[in-house]
Amino acid sequence: MTVERTIAQEVEAEVRGHQEHDAAGNSKFGFIVFLLSESIIFLSFFTGYIVYKTTTPDWYPPGVTGLETKDPFINTIVLVSSSFVIYVAERYLHDRKLWGFRLFLLATMAMGSYFLYGQAIEWRSLPFNYQSGLFGGTFFLLTGFHGLHVLTGILLQTLMLGRSFFPGNYDNGFFGVEATSLFWHFVDVIWIVLYTLIYVWQ
């Protein structure tokens, strides 16, 4: 009777382990599919921008010959650097050092917030708006849609930071943090492409 119970418990534990593994695998697969769908949306925007720019005779609005690149370049450096910072935060969490995780996650959030602030300042100083022809419409659509993703990433990081204050919250895995970190890397890569299209290719 005891042997049968032991065998049954072992089988149950093995089945539970497979189920947990499948759940984690499905979550990661689902998140990857989500990022791929986001990539398709941005790719569509990029393609539209390229087509419009190469086929529109008067691309820039009247009186506009190009965009200022100094401040956007600084914002780009800050945002791209934040990818390395959130990676360090993730490593601290894997090492069970919550103080380091919180510190570097806060630094990532601050860098993302600085990027959004810089973008808001740029928007206010532009001599055109979203109604200023194809360029104005596509510029605000692309940068605004990306800015919305940056804001989403900051909110997700805030959630992950808050969860770190619940004892034992990350004892069973770090999927939430890993997904948030992957999303942030995705946002940074998208911005590099955007910066190249809008600010470098003038």
Backbone as a chain_set.jsonl record, in Angstrom:
{"seq": "MTVERTIAQEVEAEVRGHQEHDAAGNSKFGFIVFLLSESIIFLSFFTGYIVYKTTTPDWYPPGVTGLETKDPFINTIVLVSSSFVIYVAERYLHDRKLWGFRLFLLATMAMGSYFLYGQAIEWRSLPFNYQSGLFGGTFFLLTGFHGLHVLTGILLQTLMLGRSFFPGNYDNGFFGVEATSLFWHFVDVIWIVLYTLIYVWQ", "coords": {"N": [[0.834, -1.196, 0.0], [1.899, 1.23, 0.835], [4.007, 1.385, -0.965], [2.609, 1.537, -3.384], [1.318, 3.973, -3.029], [3.5, 5.671, -2.915], [4.517, 5.386, -5.497], [2.373, 6.421, -6.94], [2.411, 9.079, -6.049], [4.864, 9.9, -7.094], [4.385, 9.672, -9.831], [2.345, 11.55, -10.071], [3.72, 13.883, -9.371], [5.525, 14.012, -11.464], [3.836, 14.358, -13.656], [2.719, 16.831, -12.94], [4.999, 18.386, -13.095], [5.541, 18.282, -15.852], [3.297, 19.6, -16.794], [3.647, 22.172, -15.709], [5.975, 22.852, -17.038], [5.053, 22.862, -19.687], [3.212, 24.97, -19.51], [4.881, 27.182, -19.003], [6.419, 27.112, -21.332], [4.421, 27.546, -23.26], [3.646, 30.137, -22.565], [5.948, 31.627, -23.182], [6.106, 31.111, -25.909], [3.714, 32.278, -26.776], [4.245, 34.959, -26.157], [6.348, 35.527, -27.871], [5.046, 35.265, -30.327], [3.364, 37.461, -30.075], [5.255, 39.594, -30.146], [6.196, 39.228, -32.726], [3.925, 39.859, -34.199], [3.714, 42.552, -33.56], [6.039, 43.404, -34.78], [5.376, 43.097, -37.462], [3.451, 45.08, -37.763], [5.0, 47.422, -37.34], [6.792, 47.062, -39.449], [5.106, 47.401, -41.607], [4.496, 50.112, -41.308], [7.076, 51.19, -41.677], [7.562, 50.454, -44.334], [5.55, 51.884, -45.653], [6.411, 54.493, -45.062], [8.865, 54.6, -46.45], [8.011, 54.22, -49.107], [6.332, 56.474, -49.475], [8.196, 58.546, -49.057], [10.007, 58.203, -51.148], [8.471, 58.638, -53.364], [7.112, 61.021, -53.232], [7.169, 64.245, -54.397], [7.431, 66.876, -53.083], [8.444, 66.394, -50.224], [8.994, 67.313, -47.558], [7.254, 69.619, -45.384], [6.241, 72.996, -46.365], [8.861, 75.347, -45.982], [10.375, 73.729, -44.368], [13.38, 72.024, -44.246], [14.614, 69.857, -43.25], [15.354, 67.774, -40.354], [16.384, 68.539, -37.011], [19.127, 66.933, -35.516], [20.719, 66.562, -33.245], [19.667, 66.523, -30.479], [17.743, 64.353, -30.738], [19.618, 62.345, -31.266], [21.015, 62.15, -28.857], [18.902, 61.301, -27.213], [18.511, 58.833, -28.41], [20.906, 57.468, -27.778], [20.584, 57.297, -25.015], [18.242, 55.716, -24.8], [18.952, 53.315, -26.145], [21.111, 52.515, -24.581], [19.769, 51.859, -22.288], [18.921, 49.295, -22.685], [21.061, 47.671, -22.034], [21.184, 48.237, -19.354], [18.749, 47.211, -18.308], [19.239, 44.577, -18.799], [21.285, 44.034, -16.984], [19.817, 44.388, -14.642], [18.104, 42.215, -14.844], [19.937, 40.109, -14.597], [20.784, 40.44, -11.967], [18.424, 39.756, -10.66], [18.209, 37.038, -11.302], [20.322, 36.155, -9.839], [19.275, 36.354, -7.373], [19.451, 38.793, -6.057], [17.819, 41.202, -4.96], [18.073, 43.931, -4.382], [19.865, 44.928, -6.288], [18.465, 44.35, -8.617], [16.194, 45.998, -8.328], [17.402, 48.543, -8.262], [18.685, 48.808, -10.803], [16.525, 48.407, -12.47], [14.96, 50.609, -11.843], [16.699, 52.545, -12.835], [16.543, 51.955, -15.562], [13.863, 52.591, -16.039], [13.988, 55.34, -15.538], [15.638, 56.181, -17.622], [14.063, 55.531, -19.84], [11.935, 57.264, -19.342], [13.239, 59.705, -19.594], [13.765, 59.644, -22.311], [11.136, 59.813, -23.369], [10.44, 62.33, -22.394], [12.293, 63.918, -23.756], [11.384, 63.468, -26.333], [8.872, 64.67, -26.214], [9.599, 67.342, -25.826], [10.859, 67.808, -28.258], [8.705, 67.496, -30.051], [7.143, 69.72, -29.364], [8.703, 71.793, -30.284], [8.816, 71.595, -33.01], [8.388, 72.871, -36.341], [6.105, 72.077, -37.659], [3.092, 70.048, -37.839], [0.959, 67.158, -37.246], [-0.763, 67.416, -39.331], [0.594, 68.415, -41.418], [1.015, 67.646, -44.302], [2.167, 64.572, -45.941], [4.627, 63.918, -44.786], [4.508, 65.127, -42.202], [2.303, 63.736, -41.117], [3.163, 60.997, -41.194], [5.492, 61.167, -39.68], [4.636, 61.869, -37.055], [2.941, 59.744, -36.597], [4.662, 57.463, -36.63], [6.696, 58.086, -34.667], [5.049, 58.624, -32.505], [3.598, 56.229, -32.139], [5.683, 54.521, -31.509], [6.559, 55.811, -29.176], [4.395, 55.288, -27.534], [4.779, 52.585, -27.105], [7.156, 52.68, -25.656], [6.224, 53.915, -23.333], [4.462, 51.912, -22.477], [6.333, 49.911, -21.917], [7.661, 51.067, -19.718], [5.575, 51.105, -17.852], [5.173, 48.354, -17.54], [7.622, 47.663, -16.397], [7.384, 49.053, -14.02], [5.373, 47.55, -12.83], [6.719, 45.081, -12.539], [8.692, 45.87, -10.776], [7.154, 46.549, -8.528], [6.15, 44.017, -7.897], [8.4, 42.818, -6.91], [8.535, 43.428, -4.264], [6.884, 41.772, -2.937], [7.141, 39.116, -0.821], [8.869, 36.207, -1.842], [7.827, 36.225, -4.406], [9.168, 35.873, -6.828], [10.144, 33.339, -6.65], [9.35, 31.103, -8.056], [9.981, 31.485, -10.701], [10.883, 33.721, -13.464], [9.413, 34.761, -15.529], [7.756, 37.003, -16.1], [9.497, 39.196, -15.77], [11.458, 38.515, -17.646], [9.952, 38.617, -20.008], [9.215, 41.314, -20.005], [11.731, 42.497, -20.208], [12.54, 41.52, -22.722], [10.618, 42.732, -24.321], [11.396, 45.379, -23.983], [13.933, 45.392, -25.205], [13.083, 44.923, -27.789], [11.639, 47.286, -28.329], [13.756, 49.09, -28.305], [15.307, 48.251, -30.511], [13.499, 48.712, -32.58], [13.4, 51.503, -32.437], [15.981, 52.199, -33.285], [15.855, 51.556, -36.008], [13.812, 53.334, -36.738], [15.024, 55.82, -36.133], [17.078, 55.811, -37.976], [15.661, 55.853, -40.411], [14.156, 58.264, -40.226], [15.788, 60.372, -39.179], [18.477, 60.034, -39.981], [18.363, 59.354, -42.717], [17.838, 61.786, -44.595]], "CA": [[0.0, 0.0, 0.0], [2.807, 2.369, 0.917], [4.746, 1.425, -2.22], [1.686, 2.023, -4.409], [1.094, 5.403, -2.784], [4.733, 6.365, -3.293], [4.57, 5.404, -6.96], [1.328, 7.347, -7.396], [2.883, 10.432, -5.782], [5.929, 10.192, -8.048], [3.751, 9.894, -11.136], [1.627, 12.827, -9.99], [4.72, 14.955, -9.381], [6.092, 14.08, -12.807], [2.804, 14.951, -14.511], [2.625, 18.237, -12.585], [6.193, 19.033, -13.626], [5.351, 18.439, -17.296], [2.278, 20.632, -17.001], [4.255, 23.47, -15.431], [6.913, 23.123, -18.129], [4.251, 23.217, -20.855], [2.629, 26.294, -19.283], [5.948, 28.161, -19.2], [6.745, 27.108, -22.757], [3.327, 28.191, -23.99], [3.692, 31.573, -22.287], [7.047, 32.196, -23.96], [5.727, 31.043, -27.318], [2.686, 33.294, -26.992], [4.835, 36.293, -26.123], [7.121, 35.666, -29.107], [4.062, 35.53, -31.383], [2.941, 38.851, -29.886], [6.302, 40.476, -30.64], [6.228, 39.098, -34.182], [2.795, 40.628, -34.733], [4.099, 43.958, -33.433], [7.062, 43.652, -35.802], [4.694, 43.235, -38.751], [2.831, 46.406, -37.776], [6.048, 48.418, -37.558], [7.321, 46.861, -40.798], [4.14, 48.035, -42.514], [4.719, 51.559, -41.202], [8.366, 51.491, -42.302], [7.397, 50.325, -45.783], [4.769, 53.04, -46.086], [7.262, 55.684, -44.978], [9.844, 54.54, -47.543], [7.291, 54.422, -50.369], [5.912, 57.874, -49.55], [9.366, 59.43, -49.157], [10.652, 58.052, -52.456], [7.546, 58.947, -54.471], [6.491, 62.333, -53.032], [8.101, 65.307, -54.824], [7.654, 67.821, -51.989], [8.3, 65.531, -49.053], [8.904, 68.116, -46.34], [6.287, 70.735, -45.434], [6.843, 74.278, -46.783], [9.72, 75.996, -45.0], [11.14, 72.721, -43.623], [14.372, 71.376, -45.105], [15.115, 68.666, -42.568], [15.153, 67.717, -38.91], [17.548, 68.681, -36.129], [19.49, 65.564, -35.128], [21.545, 66.474, -32.038], [18.902, 66.048, -29.321], [17.274, 62.988, -30.975], [20.739, 61.409, -31.159], [21.243, 61.953, -27.422], [17.807, 60.454, -26.751], [18.758, 57.487, -28.931], [21.961, 56.872, -26.967], [20.004, 56.988, -23.703], [17.303, 54.598, -24.913], [19.672, 52.085, -26.498], [21.908, 52.138, -23.41], [18.882, 51.282, -21.276], [18.821, 47.855, -22.93], [22.121, 47.05, -21.245], [20.849, 48.43, -17.943], [17.709, 46.263, -17.915], [19.876, 43.255, -18.8], [21.966, 43.916, -15.688], [18.759, 44.195, -13.641], [17.642, 40.829, -14.975], [20.983, 39.221, -14.062], [20.712, 40.553, -10.507], [17.272, 38.988, -10.203], [18.557, 35.621, -11.412], [21.242, 35.873, -8.725], [18.499, 36.564, -6.138], [19.88, 40.038, -5.419], [16.717, 42.107, -5.265], [18.482, 45.326, -4.309], [20.444, 45.271, -7.593], [17.369, 44.306, -9.585], [15.378, 47.207, -8.17], [18.198, 49.721, -8.608], [18.898, 48.908, -12.246], [15.225, 48.554, -13.11], [14.627, 52.03, -11.683], [17.542, 53.293, -13.778], [15.959, 51.741, -16.884], [12.634, 53.396, -16.096], [14.389, 56.746, -15.618], [16.165, 56.418, -18.967], [12.909, 55.539, -20.729], [11.191, 58.504, -19.079], [14.029, 60.789, -20.194], [13.533, 59.563, -23.758], [9.802, 60.353, -23.64], [10.498, 63.768, -22.133], [13.012, 64.509, -24.88], [10.514, 63.422, -27.504], [7.833, 65.682, -26.018], [10.232, 68.643, -26.072], [11.064, 67.908, -29.706], [7.403, 67.7, -30.687], [6.681, 71.095, -29.115], [9.556, 72.751, -30.984], [8.782, 71.371, -34.453], [7.636, 73.89, -37.097], [5.015, 71.434, -38.381], [2.303, 69.15, -37.004], [0.528, 65.926, -37.917], [-1.562, 67.781, -40.502], [1.489, 69.043, -42.397], [1.335, 66.761, -45.409], [2.508, 63.173, -45.677], [5.746, 63.821, -43.844], [4.029, 65.421, -40.851], [1.445, 62.647, -40.65], [3.936, 59.771, -40.94], [6.445, 61.424, -38.595], [3.964, 61.785, -35.759], [2.424, 58.388, -36.443], [5.749, 56.542, -36.295], [7.309, 58.409, -33.374], [4.021, 58.515, -31.465], [3.307, 54.81, -31.906], [6.83, 53.986, -30.779], [6.528, 56.388, -27.834], [3.384, 54.545, -26.785], [5.417, 51.331, -26.696], [8.093, 53.005, -24.584], [5.403, 54.126, -22.136], [4.0, 50.585, -22.057], [7.473, 49.236, -21.303], [7.888, 51.66, -18.395], [4.498, 50.623, -16.984], [5.461, 46.951, -17.244], [8.741, 47.648, -15.451], [6.831, 49.474, -12.728], [4.67, 46.381, -12.3], [7.719, 44.101, -12.114], [9.334, 46.421, -9.583], [6.212, 46.387, -7.423], [6.062, 42.592, -7.539], [9.616, 42.396, -6.199], [8.374, 43.702, -2.841], [6.087, 40.699, -2.352], [8.068, 38.033, -0.464], [8.767, 34.941, -2.56], [7.088, 36.358, -5.662], [9.964, 35.376, -7.953], [10.735, 32.047, -6.306], [8.954, 30.06, -9.013], [10.337, 31.845, -12.074], [11.059, 35.141, -13.776], [8.876, 34.978, -16.876], [7.282, 38.379, -16.246], [10.654, 40.073, -15.945], [12.084, 38.164, -18.92], [9.096, 39.136, -21.076], [9.343, 42.771, -19.978], [13.059, 42.817, -20.73], [12.518, 41.244, -24.16], [9.808, 43.801, -24.921], [12.208, 46.606, -23.978], [14.933, 45.25, -26.267], [12.342, 45.077, -29.041], [11.359, 48.718, -28.476], [15.015, 49.761, -28.629], [15.676, 47.902, -31.887], [12.576, 49.445, -33.453], [13.788, 52.912, -32.474], [17.182, 52.329, -34.12], [15.379, 51.584, -37.395], [13.087, 54.592, -36.902], [15.983, 56.921, -36.132], [17.79, 55.756, -39.257], [14.755, 56.267, -41.473], [13.643, 59.629, -40.1], [16.794, 61.394, -38.886], [19.717, 59.833, -40.758], [18.015, 59.415, -44.137], [17.121, 63.042, -44.851]], "C": [[0.872, 1.251, 0.0], [3.583, 2.526, -0.385], [3.859, 1.982, -3.338], [1.446, 3.521, -4.258], [2.314, 6.217, -3.208], [4.84, 6.483, -4.803], [3.562, 6.405, -7.517], [1.761, 8.794, -7.183], [3.983, 10.843, -6.763], [5.362, 10.484, -9.439], [3.036, 11.245, -11.163], [2.589, 14.001, -10.055], [5.316, 15.128, -10.779], [5.105, 14.736, -13.776], [2.689, 16.443, -14.239], [3.815, 19.015, -13.141], [6.082, 19.269, -15.123], [4.348, 19.545, -17.595], [2.838, 22.023, -16.77], [5.22, 23.862, -16.544], [6.154, 23.558, -19.377], [3.665, 24.615, -20.712], [3.665, 27.384, -19.516], [6.324, 28.268, -20.672], [5.681, 27.796, -23.589], [3.318, 29.691, -23.78], [4.778, 32.248, -23.116], [6.711, 32.203, -25.444], [4.697, 32.117, -27.654], [3.267, 34.693, -27.033], [5.66, 36.546, -27.383], [6.191, 35.956, -30.285], [3.577, 36.975, -31.308], [3.975, 39.821, -30.447], [6.408, 40.411, -32.166], [5.093, 39.892, -34.824], [3.077, 42.128, -34.644], [5.133, 44.326, -34.502], [6.424, 43.862, -37.168], [4.037, 44.605, -38.863], [3.872, 47.481, -38.059], [6.631, 48.291, -38.965], [6.402, 47.497, -41.834], [4.32, 49.551, -42.501], [6.021, 51.969, -41.894], [8.242, 51.472, -43.825], [6.618, 51.511, -46.343], [5.603, 54.31, -46.108], [8.232, 55.728, -46.158], [9.172, 54.82, -48.881], [6.897, 55.887, -50.527], [7.106, 58.795, -49.772], [9.982, 59.375, -50.551], [9.742, 58.417, -53.624], [6.882, 60.322, -54.338], [7.481, 63.439, -53.392], [8.437, 66.296, -53.708], [7.41, 67.101, -50.672], [8.125, 66.337, -47.775], [7.861, 69.221, -46.492], [6.986, 72.022, -45.868], [7.645, 74.919, -45.651], [10.569, 75.037, -44.189], [12.087, 72.025, -44.587], [14.936, 70.104, -44.486], [14.857, 68.752, -41.077], [16.462, 67.916, -38.17], [17.854, 67.304, -35.528], [20.23, 65.449, -33.798], [20.781, 65.898, -30.847], [18.308, 64.654, -29.547], [18.395, 61.95, -30.88], [21.057, 61.114, -29.696], [20.161, 61.055, -26.836], [18.002, 59.004, -27.192], [19.818, 56.765, -28.1], [21.412, 56.44, -25.606], [19.111, 55.753, -23.794], [18.016, 53.29, -25.211], [20.508, 51.596, -25.316], [21.045, 51.48, -22.338], [18.674, 49.791, -21.474], [19.873, 47.098, -22.119], [21.81, 47.141, -19.749], [19.79, 47.43, -17.491], [18.251, 44.83, -17.948], [20.597, 43.012, -17.481], [20.945, 43.686, -14.579], [18.28, 42.748, -13.65], [18.651, 39.855, -14.389], [20.984, 39.265, -12.532], [19.547, 39.741, -9.964], [17.553, 37.492, -10.258], [19.515, 35.203, -10.303], [20.595, 36.088, -7.361], [18.965, 37.786, -5.354], [18.857, 41.125, -5.767], [17.118, 43.577, -5.243], [19.055, 45.788, -5.657], [19.385, 45.304, -8.679], [16.549, 45.595, -9.528], [16.13, 48.457, -8.622], [18.328, 49.885, -10.114], [17.579, 48.981, -13.014], [14.738, 50.003, -12.998], [15.435, 52.894, -12.656], [16.998, 53.152, -15.198], [14.704, 52.586, -17.065], [12.958, 54.878, -16.234], [14.89, 57.092, -17.022], [15.035, 56.434, -19.995], [12.089, 56.804, -20.58], [11.915, 59.71, -19.677], [13.815, 60.822, -21.706], [12.173, 60.176, -24.115], [9.762, 61.862, -23.428], [11.19, 64.482, -23.296], [12.163, 64.532, -26.143], [9.408, 64.475, -27.411], [8.379, 67.086, -26.291], [10.427, 68.851, -27.577], [9.746, 68.208, -30.42], [6.944, 69.159, -30.553], [7.477, 72.118, -29.926], [9.51, 72.604, -32.501], [7.948, 72.441, -35.16], [6.507, 73.292, -37.937], [4.259, 70.533, -37.41], [1.835, 67.949, -37.821], [-0.338, 66.192, -39.147], [-0.72, 68.381, -41.616], [1.935, 68.043, -43.463], [1.674, 65.349, -44.983], [3.64, 63.042, -44.663], [5.282, 64.068, -42.415], [3.197, 64.283, -40.297], [2.233, 61.392, -40.304], [4.929, 59.961, -39.8], [5.778, 61.248, -37.236], [3.362, 60.4, -35.522], [3.517, 57.436, -35.967], [6.34, 56.824, -34.918], [6.301, 58.284, -32.233], [3.707, 57.072, -31.121], [4.454, 54.155, -31.146], [6.853, 54.516, -29.352], [5.507, 55.702, -26.941], [3.945, 53.213, -26.297], [6.434, 51.571, -25.58], [7.332, 53.193, -23.272], [4.884, 52.797, -21.596], [5.119, 49.821, -21.363], [7.765, 49.758, -19.908], [6.832, 51.177, -17.408], [4.714, 49.157, -16.599], [6.604, 46.829, -16.233], [8.289, 48.082, -14.069], [6.114, 48.318, -12.048], [5.655, 45.343, -11.771], [8.444, 44.572, -10.85], [8.432, 46.252, -8.372], [6.117, 44.944, -6.96], [7.272, 42.127, -6.737], [9.511, 42.63, -4.705], [7.444, 42.701, -2.151], [7.009, 39.516, -2.069], [7.8, 36.756, -1.262], [8.095, 35.022, -3.907], [7.837, 35.753, -6.852], [10.624, 34.028, -7.653], [10.462, 30.98, -7.363], [9.252, 30.419, -10.468], [10.341, 33.34, -12.3], [10.431, 35.507, -15.11], [8.423, 36.418, -17.084], [8.415, 39.349, -16.512], [11.334, 39.797, -17.287], [11.283, 38.716, -20.093], [9.198, 40.656, -21.161], [10.676, 43.21, -20.559], [13.114, 42.611, -22.24], [11.718, 42.319, -24.907], [10.617, 45.089, -25.019], [13.294, 46.549, -25.045], [14.286, 45.459, -27.637], [12.08, 46.555, -29.329], [12.625, 49.47, -28.881], [15.442, 49.496, -30.069], [14.789, 48.658, -32.881], [12.981, 50.91, -33.555], [15.04, 53.119, -33.326], [16.788, 52.409, -35.592], [14.671, 52.907, -37.673], [14.04, 55.778, -37.01], [16.727, 56.977, -37.463], [16.92, 56.274, -40.389], [14.431, 57.758, -41.42], [14.757, 60.672, -39.988], [18.082, 61.249, -39.699], [19.454, 59.984, -42.258], [17.158, 60.649, -44.41], [17.454, 63.572, -46.239]], "O": [[0.617, 2.204, -0.737], [3.798, 3.641, -0.86], [4.306, 2.801, -4.14], [1.379, 4.249, -5.249], [2.189, 7.3, -3.779], [5.203, 7.534, -5.332], [3.864, 7.146, -8.452], [1.512, 9.646, -8.036], [4.03, 11.99, -7.208], [5.797, 11.408, -10.126], [3.111, 11.984, -12.144], [2.309, 15.002, -10.715], [5.576, 16.248, -11.22], [5.488, 15.56, -14.606], [2.575, 17.24, -15.171], [3.671, 20.148, -13.598], [6.478, 20.324, -15.619], [4.526, 20.326, -18.53], [2.551, 22.949, -17.529], [5.289, 25.022, -16.949], [6.554, 24.507, -20.052], [3.622, 25.369, -21.684], [3.372, 28.397, -20.152], [6.522, 29.364, -21.197], [5.996, 28.542, -24.516], [3.019, 30.445, -24.706], [4.556, 33.316, -23.686], [6.993, 33.17, -26.151], [4.793, 32.782, -28.685], [2.845, 35.524, -27.838], [5.668, 37.661, -27.905], [6.502, 36.788, -31.138], [3.399, 37.634, -32.331], [3.618, 40.768, -31.148], [6.678, 41.42, -32.817], [5.277, 40.52, -35.866], [2.72, 42.884, -35.548], [5.101, 45.425, -35.055], [6.875, 44.705, -37.944], [4.06, 45.223, -39.928], [3.663, 48.346, -38.91], [6.932, 49.299, -39.604], [6.869, 48.064, -42.822], [4.301, 50.196, -43.549], [6.063, 52.971, -42.607], [8.751, 52.357, -44.513], [6.981, 52.071, -47.377], [5.52, 55.105, -47.044], [8.4, 56.77, -46.79], [9.702, 55.573, -49.698], [7.102, 56.477, -51.589], [7.037, 59.719, -50.583], [10.43, 60.396, -51.073], [10.205, 58.496, -54.762], [6.163, 60.744, -55.243], [8.527, 63.557, -52.755], [9.613, 66.525, -53.422], [6.331, 67.183, -50.085], [7.21, 66.074, -46.994], [7.615, 69.702, -47.599], [8.207, 72.125, -45.749], [7.176, 75.021, -44.518], [11.404, 75.476, -43.398], [11.663, 71.5, -45.616], [15.663, 69.36, -45.145], [14.219, 69.689, -40.597], [17.523, 67.51, -38.645], [16.948, 66.597, -35.086], [20.359, 64.346, -33.268], [21.2, 64.896, -30.269], [18.357, 63.83, -28.633], [18.161, 60.814, -30.466], [21.334, 59.971, -29.333], [20.457, 60.153, -26.053], [17.7, 58.07, -26.449], [19.654, 55.593, -27.759], [21.731, 55.36, -25.11], [19.211, 54.849, -22.964], [17.719, 52.267, -24.595], [20.602, 50.392, -25.08], [21.526, 50.646, -21.571], [18.291, 49.091, -20.536], [19.605, 46.021, -21.586], [22.132, 46.235, -18.981], [19.908, 46.855, -16.408], [17.774, 43.969, -17.209], [20.531, 41.916, -16.924], [21.178, 42.882, -13.678], [18.077, 42.138, -12.6], [18.265, 38.876, -13.75], [21.166, 38.236, -11.881], [19.669, 39.104, -8.917], [17.17, 36.758, -9.347], [19.523, 34.047, -9.879], [21.26, 36.017, -6.328], [18.882, 37.808, -4.126], [19.016, 41.862, -6.74], [16.57, 44.382, -5.996], [18.769, 46.895, -6.112], [19.401, 46.171, -9.552], [16.251, 46.2, -10.558], [15.563, 49.325, -9.286], [18.107, 50.974, -10.644], [17.529, 49.561, -14.099], [14.173, 50.55, -13.945], [14.915, 53.853, -13.227], [16.991, 54.121, -15.957], [14.507, 53.214, -18.105], [12.278, 55.596, -16.967], [14.599, 58.168, -17.543], [15.043, 57.252, -20.915], [11.602, 57.357, -21.567], [11.281, 60.625, -20.202], [13.698, 61.892, -22.304], [12.074, 60.966, -25.054], [9.125, 62.586, -24.193], [10.724, 65.523, -23.76], [12.211, 65.483, -26.923], [9.052, 65.096, -28.412], [7.708, 67.913, -26.907], [10.187, 69.941, -28.097], [9.689, 69.075, -31.291], [6.427, 69.751, -31.501], [6.969, 73.2, -30.22], [10.109, 73.411, -33.211], [6.918, 72.87, -34.639], [6.006, 73.956, -38.844], [4.721, 70.281, -36.297], [2.271, 67.754, -38.956], [-0.611, 65.274, -39.92], [-1.253, 68.808, -42.64], [3.101, 67.649, -43.509], [1.496, 64.972, -43.825], [3.615, 62.17, -43.795], [5.624, 63.304, -41.512], [3.36, 63.9, -39.138], [2.012, 60.786, -39.255], [5.185, 59.029, -39.037], [6.304, 60.552, -36.367], [3.284, 59.939, -34.384], [3.319, 56.688, -35.009], [6.472, 55.916, -34.096], [6.658, 57.885, -31.124], [3.565, 56.726, -29.948], [4.232, 53.337, -30.253], [7.133, 53.766, -28.416], [5.724, 55.55, -25.739], [3.619, 52.766, -25.197], [6.558, 50.757, -24.665], [7.748, 52.69, -22.228], [4.87, 52.584, -20.383], [4.894, 49.162, -20.348], [8.082, 48.979, -19.008], [7.149, 50.873, -16.258], [4.462, 48.77, -15.458], [6.557, 45.996, -15.328], [8.752, 47.547, -13.061], [6.232, 48.128, -10.837], [5.46, 44.789, -10.69], [8.766, 43.772, -9.971], [8.896, 45.854, -7.303], [6.014, 44.679, -5.762], [7.187, 41.163, -5.976], [10.312, 42.09, -3.942], [7.239, 42.767, -0.939], [7.603, 38.969, -2.998], [6.666, 36.286, -1.348], [7.813, 33.986, -4.509], [7.228, 35.195, -7.765], [11.563, 33.63, -8.342], [11.259, 30.059, -7.539], [8.812, 29.714, -11.375], [9.878, 34.121, -11.468], [10.865, 36.46, -15.758], [8.68, 36.997, -18.14], [8.31, 40.22, -17.376], [11.738, 40.728, -17.985], [11.855, 39.222, -21.058], [9.261, 41.22, -22.254], [10.744, 44.181, -21.313], [13.675, 43.439, -22.959], [12.106, 42.754, -25.992], [10.534, 45.807, -26.015], [13.551, 47.547, -25.72], [14.864, 46.087, -28.523], [12.281, 47.016, -30.452], [12.571, 50.382, -29.706], [15.887, 50.408, -30.766], [15.269, 49.175, -33.89], [12.914, 51.499, -34.634], [15.141, 54.127, -34.024], [17.321, 53.231, -36.337], [14.894, 53.531, -38.711], [13.879, 56.636, -37.878], [16.975, 58.055, -38.005], [17.382, 57.043, -41.231], [14.431, 58.435, -42.449], [14.689, 61.727, -40.618], [18.703, 62.248, -40.061], [20.207, 60.645, -42.973], [15.93, 60.577, -44.452], [16.947, 64.621, -46.637]]}, "num_chains": 1, "name": "protein.A"}
